[in-house]
Coordinates of C-alpha atoms and ligand atoms in Angstrom, one line a residue:
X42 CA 0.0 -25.9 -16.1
X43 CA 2.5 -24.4 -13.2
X44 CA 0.4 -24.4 -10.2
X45 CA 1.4 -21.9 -7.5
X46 CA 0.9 -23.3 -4.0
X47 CA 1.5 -21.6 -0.3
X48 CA 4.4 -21.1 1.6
X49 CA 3.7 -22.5 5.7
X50 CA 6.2 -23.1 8.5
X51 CA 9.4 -22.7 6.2
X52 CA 8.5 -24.6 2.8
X53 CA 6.4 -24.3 -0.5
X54 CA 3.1 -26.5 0.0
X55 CA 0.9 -27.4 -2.4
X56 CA -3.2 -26.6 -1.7
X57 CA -5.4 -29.1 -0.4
X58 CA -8.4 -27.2 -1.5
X59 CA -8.7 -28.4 -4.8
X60 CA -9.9 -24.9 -5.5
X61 CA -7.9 -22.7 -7.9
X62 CA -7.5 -19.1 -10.1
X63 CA -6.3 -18.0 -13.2
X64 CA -2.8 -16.1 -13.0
X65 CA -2.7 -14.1 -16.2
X66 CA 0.1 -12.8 -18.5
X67 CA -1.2 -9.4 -18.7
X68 CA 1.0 -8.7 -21.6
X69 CA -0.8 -11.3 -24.4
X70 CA -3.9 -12.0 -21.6
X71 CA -2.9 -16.0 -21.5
X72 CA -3.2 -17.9 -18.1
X73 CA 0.3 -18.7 -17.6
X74 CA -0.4 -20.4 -14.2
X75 CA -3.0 -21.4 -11.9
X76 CA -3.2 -20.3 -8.0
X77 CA -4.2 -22.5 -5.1
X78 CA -7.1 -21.1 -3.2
X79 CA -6.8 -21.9 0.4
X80 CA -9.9 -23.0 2.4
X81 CA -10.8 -21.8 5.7
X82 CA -8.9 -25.1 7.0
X83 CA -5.4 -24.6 5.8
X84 CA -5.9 -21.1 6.7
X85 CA -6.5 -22.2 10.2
X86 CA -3.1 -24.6 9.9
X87 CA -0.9 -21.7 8.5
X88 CA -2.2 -19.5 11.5
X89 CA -1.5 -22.8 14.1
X90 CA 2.4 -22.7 12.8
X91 CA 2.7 -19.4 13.1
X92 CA 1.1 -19.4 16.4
X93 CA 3.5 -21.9 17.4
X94 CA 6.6 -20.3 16.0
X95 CA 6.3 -17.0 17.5
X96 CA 6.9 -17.4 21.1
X97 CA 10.5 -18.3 20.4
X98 CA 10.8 -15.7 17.5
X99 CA 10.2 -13.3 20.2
X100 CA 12.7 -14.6 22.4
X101 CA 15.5 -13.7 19.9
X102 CA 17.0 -10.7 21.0
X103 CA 16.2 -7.3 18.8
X104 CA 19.9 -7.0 17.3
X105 CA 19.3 -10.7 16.3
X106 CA 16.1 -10.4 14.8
X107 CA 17.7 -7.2 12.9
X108 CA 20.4 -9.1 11.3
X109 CA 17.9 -11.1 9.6
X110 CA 16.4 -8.7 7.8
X111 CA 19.8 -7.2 6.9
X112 CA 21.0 -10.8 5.0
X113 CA 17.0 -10.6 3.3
X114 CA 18.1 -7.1 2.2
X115 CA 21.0 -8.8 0.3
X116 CA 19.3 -11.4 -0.9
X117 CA 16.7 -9.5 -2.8
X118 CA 18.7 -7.2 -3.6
X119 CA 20.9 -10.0 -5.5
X120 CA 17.9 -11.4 -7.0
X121 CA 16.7 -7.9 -7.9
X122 CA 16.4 -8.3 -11.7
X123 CA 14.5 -12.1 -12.0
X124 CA 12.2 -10.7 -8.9
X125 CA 11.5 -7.7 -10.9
X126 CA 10.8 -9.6 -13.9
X127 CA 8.5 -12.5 -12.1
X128 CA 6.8 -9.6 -10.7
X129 CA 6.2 -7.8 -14.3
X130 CA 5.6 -11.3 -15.4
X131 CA 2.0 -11.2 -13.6
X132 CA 0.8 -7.5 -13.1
X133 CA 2.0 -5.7 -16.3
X134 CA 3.6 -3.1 -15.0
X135 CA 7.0 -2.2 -16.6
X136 CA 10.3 -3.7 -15.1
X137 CA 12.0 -0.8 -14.5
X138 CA 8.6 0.2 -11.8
X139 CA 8.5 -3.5 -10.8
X140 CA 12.1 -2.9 -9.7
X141 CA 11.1 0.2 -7.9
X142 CA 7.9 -1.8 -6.4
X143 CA 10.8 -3.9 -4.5
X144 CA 13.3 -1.0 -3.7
X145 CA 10.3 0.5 -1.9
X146 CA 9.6 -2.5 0.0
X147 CA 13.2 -3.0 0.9
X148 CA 13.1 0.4 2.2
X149 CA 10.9 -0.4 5.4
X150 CA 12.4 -3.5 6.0
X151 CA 15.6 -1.4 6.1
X152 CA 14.3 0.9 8.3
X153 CA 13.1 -1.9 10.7
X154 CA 16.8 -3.2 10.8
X155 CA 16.7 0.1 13.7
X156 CA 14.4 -2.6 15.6
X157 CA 16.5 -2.9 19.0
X158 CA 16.4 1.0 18.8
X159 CA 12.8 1.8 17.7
X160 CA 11.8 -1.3 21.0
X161 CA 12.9 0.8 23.7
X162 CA 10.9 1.3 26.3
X163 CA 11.4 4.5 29.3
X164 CA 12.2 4.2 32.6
X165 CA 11.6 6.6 35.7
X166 CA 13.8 6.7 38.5
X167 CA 11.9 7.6 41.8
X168 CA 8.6 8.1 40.0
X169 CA 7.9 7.4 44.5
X170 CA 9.7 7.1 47.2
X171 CA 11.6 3.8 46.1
X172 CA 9.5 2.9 43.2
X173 CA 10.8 3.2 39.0
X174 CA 8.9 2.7 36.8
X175 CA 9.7 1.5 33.0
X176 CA 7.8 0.5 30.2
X177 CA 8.3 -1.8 27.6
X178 CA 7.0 -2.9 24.0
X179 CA 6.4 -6.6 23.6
X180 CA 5.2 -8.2 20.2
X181 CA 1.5 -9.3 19.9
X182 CA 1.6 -12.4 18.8
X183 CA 0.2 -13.6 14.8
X184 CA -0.2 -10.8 12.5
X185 CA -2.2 -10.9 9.3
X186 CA -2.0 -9.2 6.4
X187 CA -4.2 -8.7 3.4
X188 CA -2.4 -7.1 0.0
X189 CA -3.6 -5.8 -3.4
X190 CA -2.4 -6.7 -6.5
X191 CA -1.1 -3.4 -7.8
X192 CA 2.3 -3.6 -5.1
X193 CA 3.0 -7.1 -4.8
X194 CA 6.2 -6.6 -3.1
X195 CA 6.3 -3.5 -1.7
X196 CA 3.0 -3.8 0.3
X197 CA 3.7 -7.0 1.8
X198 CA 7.0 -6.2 3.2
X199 CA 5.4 -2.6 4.6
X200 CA 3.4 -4.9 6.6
X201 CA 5.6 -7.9 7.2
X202 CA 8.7 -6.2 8.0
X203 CA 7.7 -4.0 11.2
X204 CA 5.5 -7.3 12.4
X205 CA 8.5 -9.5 12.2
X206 CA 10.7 -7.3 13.3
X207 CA 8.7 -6.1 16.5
X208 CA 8.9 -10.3 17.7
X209 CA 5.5 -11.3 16.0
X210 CA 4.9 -14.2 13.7
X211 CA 2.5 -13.1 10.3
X212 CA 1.0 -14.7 7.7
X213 CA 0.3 -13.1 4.5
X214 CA -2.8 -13.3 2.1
X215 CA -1.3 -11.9 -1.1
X216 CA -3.7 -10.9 -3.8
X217 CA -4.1 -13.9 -5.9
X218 CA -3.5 -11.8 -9.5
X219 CA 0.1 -11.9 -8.7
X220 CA 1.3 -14.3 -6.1
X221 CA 4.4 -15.4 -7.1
X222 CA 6.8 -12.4 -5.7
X223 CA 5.6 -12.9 -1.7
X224 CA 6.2 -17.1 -1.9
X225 CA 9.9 -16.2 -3.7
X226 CA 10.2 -13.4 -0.8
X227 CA 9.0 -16.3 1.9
X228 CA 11.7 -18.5 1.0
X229 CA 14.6 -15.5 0.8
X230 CA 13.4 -14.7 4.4
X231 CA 14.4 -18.4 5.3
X232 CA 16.9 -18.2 3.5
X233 CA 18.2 -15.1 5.4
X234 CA 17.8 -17.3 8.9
X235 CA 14.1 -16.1 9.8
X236 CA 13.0 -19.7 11.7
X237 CA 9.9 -21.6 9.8
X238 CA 6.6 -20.3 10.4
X239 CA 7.4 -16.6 11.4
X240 CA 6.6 -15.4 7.7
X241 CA 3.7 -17.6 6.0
X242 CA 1.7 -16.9 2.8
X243 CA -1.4 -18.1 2.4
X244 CA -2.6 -17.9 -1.3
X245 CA -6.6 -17.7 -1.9
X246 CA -9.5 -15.0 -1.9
X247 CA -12.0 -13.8 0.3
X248 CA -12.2 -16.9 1.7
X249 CA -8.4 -16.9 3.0
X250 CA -9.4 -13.4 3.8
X251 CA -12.1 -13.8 5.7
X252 CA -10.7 -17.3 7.5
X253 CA -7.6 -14.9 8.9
X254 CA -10.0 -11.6 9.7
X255 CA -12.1 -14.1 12.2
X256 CA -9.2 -16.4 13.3
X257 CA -9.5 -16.0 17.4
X258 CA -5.4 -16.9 17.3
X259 CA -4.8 -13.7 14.9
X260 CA -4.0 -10.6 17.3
X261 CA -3.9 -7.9 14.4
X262 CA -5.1 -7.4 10.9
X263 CA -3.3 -5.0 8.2
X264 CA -5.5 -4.2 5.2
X265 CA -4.1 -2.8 1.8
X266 CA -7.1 -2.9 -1.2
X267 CA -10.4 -1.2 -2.3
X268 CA -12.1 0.7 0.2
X269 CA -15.6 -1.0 0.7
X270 CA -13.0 -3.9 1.4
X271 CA -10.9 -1.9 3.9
X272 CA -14.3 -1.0 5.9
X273 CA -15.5 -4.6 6.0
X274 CA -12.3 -5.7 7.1
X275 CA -11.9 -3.0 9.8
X276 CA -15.5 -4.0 11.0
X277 CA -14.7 -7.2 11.2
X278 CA -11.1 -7.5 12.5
X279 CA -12.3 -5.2 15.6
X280 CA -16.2 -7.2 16.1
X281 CA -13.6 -9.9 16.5
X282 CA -11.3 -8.1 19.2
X283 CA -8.3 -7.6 16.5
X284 CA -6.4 -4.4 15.9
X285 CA -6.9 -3.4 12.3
X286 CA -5.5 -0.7 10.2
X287 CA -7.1 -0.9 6.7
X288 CA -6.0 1.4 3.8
X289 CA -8.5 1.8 0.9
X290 CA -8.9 3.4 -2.6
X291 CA -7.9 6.7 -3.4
X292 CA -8.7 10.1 -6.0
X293 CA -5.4 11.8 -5.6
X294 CA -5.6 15.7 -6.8
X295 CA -3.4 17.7 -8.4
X296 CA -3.6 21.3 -8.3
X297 CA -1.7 23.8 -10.8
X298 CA -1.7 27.5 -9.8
X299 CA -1.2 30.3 -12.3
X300 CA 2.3 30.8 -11.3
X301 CA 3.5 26.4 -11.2
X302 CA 6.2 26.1 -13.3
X303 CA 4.3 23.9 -15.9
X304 CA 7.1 22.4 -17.5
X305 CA 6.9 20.4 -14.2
X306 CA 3.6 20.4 -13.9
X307 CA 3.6 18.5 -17.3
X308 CA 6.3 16.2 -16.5
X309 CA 5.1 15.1 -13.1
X310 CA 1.4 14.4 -14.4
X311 CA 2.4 12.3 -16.7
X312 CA 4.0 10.1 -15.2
X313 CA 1.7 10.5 -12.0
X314 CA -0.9 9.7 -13.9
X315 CA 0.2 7.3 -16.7
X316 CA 2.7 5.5 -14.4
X317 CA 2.1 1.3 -13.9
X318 CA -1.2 2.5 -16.0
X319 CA -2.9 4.6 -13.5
X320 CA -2.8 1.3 -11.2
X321 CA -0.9 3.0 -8.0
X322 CA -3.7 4.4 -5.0
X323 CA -1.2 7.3 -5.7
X324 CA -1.5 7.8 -8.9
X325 CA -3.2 11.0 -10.0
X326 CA -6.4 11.2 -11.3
X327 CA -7.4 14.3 -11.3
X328 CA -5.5 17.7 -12.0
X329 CA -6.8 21.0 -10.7
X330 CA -5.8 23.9 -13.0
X331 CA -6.9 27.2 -11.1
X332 CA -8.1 29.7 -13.8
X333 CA -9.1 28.8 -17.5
X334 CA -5.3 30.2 -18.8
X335 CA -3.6 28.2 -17.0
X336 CA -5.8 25.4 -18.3
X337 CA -5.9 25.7 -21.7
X338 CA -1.9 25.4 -21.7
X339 CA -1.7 22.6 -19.5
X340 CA -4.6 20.9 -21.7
X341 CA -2.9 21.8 -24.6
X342 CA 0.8 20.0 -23.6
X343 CA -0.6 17.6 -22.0
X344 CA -2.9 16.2 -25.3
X345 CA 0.5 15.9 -27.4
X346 CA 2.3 14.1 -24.3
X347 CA -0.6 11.5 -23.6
X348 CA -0.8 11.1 -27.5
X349 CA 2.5 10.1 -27.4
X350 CA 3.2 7.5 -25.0
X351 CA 4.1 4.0 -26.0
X352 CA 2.4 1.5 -24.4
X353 CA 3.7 -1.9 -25.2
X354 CA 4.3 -5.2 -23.6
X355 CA 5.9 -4.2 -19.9
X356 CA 9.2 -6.5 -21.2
X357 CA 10.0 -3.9 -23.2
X358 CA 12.0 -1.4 -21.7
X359 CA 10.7 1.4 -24.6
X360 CA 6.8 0.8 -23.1
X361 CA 6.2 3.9 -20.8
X362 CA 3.8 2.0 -19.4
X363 CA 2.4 -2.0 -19.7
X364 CA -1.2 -3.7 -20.0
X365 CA -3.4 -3.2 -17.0
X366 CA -3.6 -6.5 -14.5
X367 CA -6.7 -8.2 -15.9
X368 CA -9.7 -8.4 -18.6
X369 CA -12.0 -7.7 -15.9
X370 CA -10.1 -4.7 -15.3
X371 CA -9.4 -3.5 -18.8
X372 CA -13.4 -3.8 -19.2
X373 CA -13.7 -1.4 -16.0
X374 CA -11.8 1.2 -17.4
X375 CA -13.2 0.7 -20.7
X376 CA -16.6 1.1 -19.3
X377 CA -15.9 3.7 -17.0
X378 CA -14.4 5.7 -20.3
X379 CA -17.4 5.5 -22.1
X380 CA -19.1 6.6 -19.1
X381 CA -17.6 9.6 -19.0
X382 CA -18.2 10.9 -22.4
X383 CA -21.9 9.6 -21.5
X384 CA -21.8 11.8 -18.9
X385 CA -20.3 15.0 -21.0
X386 CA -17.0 15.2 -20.2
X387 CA -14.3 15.9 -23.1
X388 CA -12.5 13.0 -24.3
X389 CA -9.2 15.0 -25.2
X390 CA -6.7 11.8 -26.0
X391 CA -9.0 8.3 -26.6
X392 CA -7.0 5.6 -26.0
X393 CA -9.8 3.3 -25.7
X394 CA -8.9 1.2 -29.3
X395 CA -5.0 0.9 -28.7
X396 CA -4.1 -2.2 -30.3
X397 CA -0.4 -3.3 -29.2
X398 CA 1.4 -5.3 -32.1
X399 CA 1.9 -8.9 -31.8
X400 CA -0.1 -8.7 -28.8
X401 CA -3.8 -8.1 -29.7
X402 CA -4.8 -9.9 -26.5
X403 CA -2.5 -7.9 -23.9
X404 CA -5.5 -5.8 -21.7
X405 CA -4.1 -2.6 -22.9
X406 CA -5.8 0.5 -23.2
X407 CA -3.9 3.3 -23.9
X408 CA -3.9 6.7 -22.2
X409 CA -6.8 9.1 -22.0
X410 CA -7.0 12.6 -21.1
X411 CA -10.8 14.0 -20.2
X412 CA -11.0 17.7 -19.8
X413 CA -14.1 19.8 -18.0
X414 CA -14.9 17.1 -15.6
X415 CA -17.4 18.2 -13.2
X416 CA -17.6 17.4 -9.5
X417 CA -21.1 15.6 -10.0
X418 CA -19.9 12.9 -12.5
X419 CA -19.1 9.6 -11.4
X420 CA -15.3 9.4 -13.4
X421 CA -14.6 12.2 -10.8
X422 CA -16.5 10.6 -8.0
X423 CA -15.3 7.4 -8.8
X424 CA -12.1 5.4 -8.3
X425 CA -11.3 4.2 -11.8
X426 CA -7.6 2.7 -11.2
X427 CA -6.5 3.1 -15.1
X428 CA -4.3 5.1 -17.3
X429 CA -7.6 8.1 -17.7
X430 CA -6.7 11.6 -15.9
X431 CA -9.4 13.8 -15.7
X432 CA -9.0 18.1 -15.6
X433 CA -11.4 19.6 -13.2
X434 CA -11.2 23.3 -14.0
X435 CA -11.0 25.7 -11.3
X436 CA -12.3 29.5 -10.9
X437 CA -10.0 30.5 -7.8
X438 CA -7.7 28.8 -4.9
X439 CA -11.0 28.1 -2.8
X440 CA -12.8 26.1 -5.3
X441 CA -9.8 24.2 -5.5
X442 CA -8.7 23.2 -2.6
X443 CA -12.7 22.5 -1.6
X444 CA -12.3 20.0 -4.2
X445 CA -9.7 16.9 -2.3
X446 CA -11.1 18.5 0.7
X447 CA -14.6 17.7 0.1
X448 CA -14.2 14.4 -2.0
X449 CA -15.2 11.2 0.1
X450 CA -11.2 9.6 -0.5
X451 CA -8.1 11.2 1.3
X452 CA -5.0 9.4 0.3
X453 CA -2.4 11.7 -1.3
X454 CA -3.0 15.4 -3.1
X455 CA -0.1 17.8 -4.6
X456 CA -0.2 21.8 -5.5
X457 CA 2.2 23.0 -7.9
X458 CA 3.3 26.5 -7.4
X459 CA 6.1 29.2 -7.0
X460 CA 4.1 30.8 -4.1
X461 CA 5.7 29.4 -0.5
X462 CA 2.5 31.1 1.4
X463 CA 0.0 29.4 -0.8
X464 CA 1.5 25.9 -0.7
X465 CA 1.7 26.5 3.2
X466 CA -1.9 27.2 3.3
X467 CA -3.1 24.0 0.8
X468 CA -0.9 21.9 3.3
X469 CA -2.1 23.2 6.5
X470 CA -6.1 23.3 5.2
X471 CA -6.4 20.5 3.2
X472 CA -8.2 17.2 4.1
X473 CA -6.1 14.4 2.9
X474 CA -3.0 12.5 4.5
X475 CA -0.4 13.0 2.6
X476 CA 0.5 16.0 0.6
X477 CA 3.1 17.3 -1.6
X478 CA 5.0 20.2 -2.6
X479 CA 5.8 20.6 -6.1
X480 CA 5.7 16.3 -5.6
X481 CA 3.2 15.2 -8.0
X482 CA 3.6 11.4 -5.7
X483 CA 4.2 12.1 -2.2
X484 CA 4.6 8.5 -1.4
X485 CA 6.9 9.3 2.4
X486 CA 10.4 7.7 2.7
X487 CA 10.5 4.2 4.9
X488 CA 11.1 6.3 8.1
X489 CA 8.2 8.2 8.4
X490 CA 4.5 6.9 7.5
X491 CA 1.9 6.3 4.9
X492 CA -1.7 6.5 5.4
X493 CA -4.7 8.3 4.2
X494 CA -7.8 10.0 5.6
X495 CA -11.6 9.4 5.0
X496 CA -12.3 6.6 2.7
X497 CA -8.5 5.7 2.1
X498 CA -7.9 4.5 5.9
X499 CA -9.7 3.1 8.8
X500 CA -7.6 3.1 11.7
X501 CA -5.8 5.2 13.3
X502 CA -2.0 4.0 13.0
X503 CA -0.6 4.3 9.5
X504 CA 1.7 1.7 7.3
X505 CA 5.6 1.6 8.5
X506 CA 7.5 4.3 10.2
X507 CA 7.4 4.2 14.1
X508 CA 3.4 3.9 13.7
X509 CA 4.0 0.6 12.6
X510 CA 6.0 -0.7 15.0
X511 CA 3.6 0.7 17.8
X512 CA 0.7 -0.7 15.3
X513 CA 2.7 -4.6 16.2
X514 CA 3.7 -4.1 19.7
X515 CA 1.3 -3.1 22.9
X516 CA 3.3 -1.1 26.0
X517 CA 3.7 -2.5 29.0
X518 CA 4.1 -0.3 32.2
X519 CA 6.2 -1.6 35.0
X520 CA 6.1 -0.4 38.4
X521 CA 8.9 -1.7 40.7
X522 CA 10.2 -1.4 44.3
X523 CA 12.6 -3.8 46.5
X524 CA 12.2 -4.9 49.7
X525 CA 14.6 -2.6 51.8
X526 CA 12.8 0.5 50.1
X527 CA 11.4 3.6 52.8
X528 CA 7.7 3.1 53.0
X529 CA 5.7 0.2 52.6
X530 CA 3.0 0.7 55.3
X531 CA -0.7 -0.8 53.6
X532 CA -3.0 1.8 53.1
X533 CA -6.5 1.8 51.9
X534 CA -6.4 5.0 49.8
X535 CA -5.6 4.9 46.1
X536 CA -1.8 5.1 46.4
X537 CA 0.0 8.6 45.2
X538 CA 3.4 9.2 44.5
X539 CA 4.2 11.6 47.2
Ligands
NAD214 P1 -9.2 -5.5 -3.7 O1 -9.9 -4.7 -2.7 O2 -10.0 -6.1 -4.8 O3 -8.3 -6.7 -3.1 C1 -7.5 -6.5 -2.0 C2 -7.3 -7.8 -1.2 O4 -8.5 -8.2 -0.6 C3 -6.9 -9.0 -2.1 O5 -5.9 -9.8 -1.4 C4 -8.2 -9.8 -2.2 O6 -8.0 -11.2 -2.4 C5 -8.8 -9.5 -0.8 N1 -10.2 -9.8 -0.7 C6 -11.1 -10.1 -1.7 N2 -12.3 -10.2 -1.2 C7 -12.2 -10.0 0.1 C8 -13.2 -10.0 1.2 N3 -14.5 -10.3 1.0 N4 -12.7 -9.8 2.5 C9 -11.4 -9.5 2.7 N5 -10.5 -9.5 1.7 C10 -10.9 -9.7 0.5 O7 -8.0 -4.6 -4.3 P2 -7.1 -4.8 -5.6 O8 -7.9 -4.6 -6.8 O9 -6.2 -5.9 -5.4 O10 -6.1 -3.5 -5.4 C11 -6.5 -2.2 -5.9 C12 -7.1 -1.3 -4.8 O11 -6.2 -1.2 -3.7 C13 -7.4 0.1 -5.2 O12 -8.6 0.5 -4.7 C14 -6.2 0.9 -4.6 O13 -6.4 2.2 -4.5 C15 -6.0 0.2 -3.3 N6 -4.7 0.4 -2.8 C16 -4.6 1.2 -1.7 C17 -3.4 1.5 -1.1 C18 -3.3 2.3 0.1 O14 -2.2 2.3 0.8 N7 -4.3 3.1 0.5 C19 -2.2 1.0 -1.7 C20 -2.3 0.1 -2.8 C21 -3.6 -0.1 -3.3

């Protein structure tokens, strides 16, 4: 059996633990590979080389630094198809989205190429007679992140490439469904020139986790994952002096008003919703049709679309969408499917039985359409992270937009609608982070930010986009003046710049 090790100060090691975890073929549920688990000691000794490796990271200047990340760029980009297949390999999702889970990625880390740029500080001539003052961003020293297993990618180069860029060293836990994309990006960054020890990945669970979170040498923690997670590693990361930003779980909303054009309402649902089987924190899970006309159409098309999507093996570039990451996560969805017609909601489409053809063992389920959810029931309340949408009905514009406004998660929400007043309204009232438009996934390009409110984020920076680089970097204020300057006379009141 292939054992995947770590990847510390510039080469594949193999664990020390002796502790290890299954790495499944979602597609026919084999193991096809077993995991290291790291132990709070070789967590320790990936943090010690990266400690030792930033200080002279650092010292590279920006444009230097950038250039790296420009030759990664190439590299993955000419390794684009066997990444994207290794990464289908272990989370099921097709490889066509596994090749968008990289193009994302790459994204940021292009965006962080503008590092010499984005590091500039300001400077005040004469802020006082002879004094300037300038400030100045310096890195802050070993970052850590923490990834899910539904980006395996994308989410570690959000968080790697700002860090590295900004003059930090970081160290990665990846989640250990699907580690073998962030060792195969590792080597690519050394590859690319990035000197050992600046990008590390530790493989394990939440005793890597924990190991980093607590880790007096680890300045910062970044946080991707479920949100009882994302608070106890917020909690944590700051009892322990450490910046944190930590991005949770997510019930992103869709609304439909009367006048949507619903032949994109349709369109951008399903693959909203259906998309890498639900398994995105911006997938939709709920729409919002406003008025029972409006929702008996959009039930009505949307039943024949949901009956009709292939799922098959994610290899297969016919499957709409692959097998979900695990058993233990089929069984959740399963379970929380059945809960829902426990709890009285319609079960419109049941794809609960799928069986996939010459895989019987893949952990498929197929999609699922519920209709007249209510706000009470736990599917609404609930993060279920599987191919199920659920149709909340709404009487008017209020009930609707109380509904994302009022649920406990934030992340993204979307109104469809030809009304430019309304959809100005729902954006400017509603409580969630990021919004769209007639933009069923509003998922912001590499050069703004991503983060959501409430239960989806704790912190108050968000993932790439100048917050990140301010996230990886503390400012400095410099106040100067020479010898040979007017003035200079002590004085025992708090000095003014007169
Ligand atoms: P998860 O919370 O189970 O795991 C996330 C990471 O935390 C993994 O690396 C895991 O090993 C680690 N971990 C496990 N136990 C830990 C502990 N006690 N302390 C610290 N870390 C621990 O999440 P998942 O199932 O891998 O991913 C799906 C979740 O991630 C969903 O809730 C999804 O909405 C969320 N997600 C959020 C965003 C976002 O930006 N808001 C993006 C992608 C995924």
């Amino acid at each position: 059996m292939r054992t995947i090790g770590h990847f510390i100060d510039g080469s594949r090691t193999a664990g020390s633990s002796g502790v290890t975890g299954e790495v499944f073929a979602p597609d026919t549920g084999e193991v096809q590979a077993e995991v290291a688990l790291a132990d709070a000691a070789e967590t320790a000794a990936a943090v010690q080389g990266a400690h030792r490796a930033q200080a002279a990271w650092a010292a590279w200047n920006p444009q230097r630094r950038s250039r790296v990340l420009t030759r990664f760029i190439d590299l993955v980009e000419a390794e684009a198809d066997d990444l994207a297949r290794l990464l289908s390999s272990e989370h099921g999702k097709t490889v066509a989205d596994a090749h968008g889970d990289i193009q994302r990625g790459l994204e940021v880390a292009e965006f962080c190429t503008g590092i010499p740029h984005l590091l500039k500080g300001e400077f005040t001539e004469g802020a006082g007679t002879g004094i300037d003052v300038h400030s100045v961003r310096q890195p802050i020293g070993v970052v850590a992140g923490i990834t899910p297993f539904n980006f395996p990618a994308m989410i570690p180069l959000w968080q790697a490439a700002p860090a590295i860029a900004s003059g930090n060293a970081f160290v990665l836990k990846p989640s250990e469904r699907d580690p073998s994309v962030p060792i195969r990006l590792a080597e690519l960054f050394v590859e690319a020139g990035l000197p050992p020890g600046v990008f590390n990945v530790v493989n394990g669970d939440a005793v890597a986790a924990n190991a980093l979170i607590t880790d007096p040498r680890v300045a910062a923690v970044t946080f991707v994952g479920s949100s009882d997670l994302a608070h106890h590693v917020y909690k944590t990361a700051a009892e322990h002096g450490k910046r944190a930003q930590c991005f949770g779980g997510a019930k992103n909303h869709l609304v439909v008003l009367p006048d949507a054009d619903l032949d994109l309402v349709v369109d951008g649902l399903v693959g909203a919703a259906y998309g890498s089987a639900g398994e995105r924190c911006m997938a939709v899970s709920v729409a919002v049709p406003v008025g029972d006309a409006i929702a008996e159409e959009l039930v009505g098309r949307l039943a024949e679309r949901v009956a009709g999507l292939r799922v098959g093996p994610s290899s297969d570039p016919a499957s709409d969408f692959g097998p979900l990451v695990s058993a233990a996560a089929q069984k959740r969805v399963l379970d929380y499917i059945d809960l829902g017609v426990a709890e009285g909601a319609e079960l419109v489409v049941d794809g609960r039985d799928l069986k996939v053809a010459d895989h019987e063992n893949g952990f498929f389920v197929g999609g699922c359409l519920f209709d007249h959810v209510t706000p009470d029931m736990r599917i609404y309340r609930e993060e279920i992270f599987g191919p199920v949408l659920s149709v909340v009905r709404a009487a008017d514009y209020e009930a609707a937009l109380r509904l994302p406004t009022e649920h406990e998660y934030g992340n993204g929400v979307a109104i469809f609608t030809r009304d430019g007043q309304a959809a100005r309204d729902f954006a400017a009232r509603v409580q969630v982070g990021m919004v769209g438009i007639n933009v069923p996934i509003p998922v912001p390009v590499g050069y703004h930010s991503f983060g959501g409110w409430k239960r989806s984020g704790f912190g108050d920076l968000n993932q790439y986009g100048s917050d990140a680089i301010r996230f990886n970097t503390r400012p400095k204020l410099i106040t100067t003046r020479w010898s040979g300057a007017p003035g200079g006379a002590s004085d025992f009141v708090i000095p003014t710049m007169s």
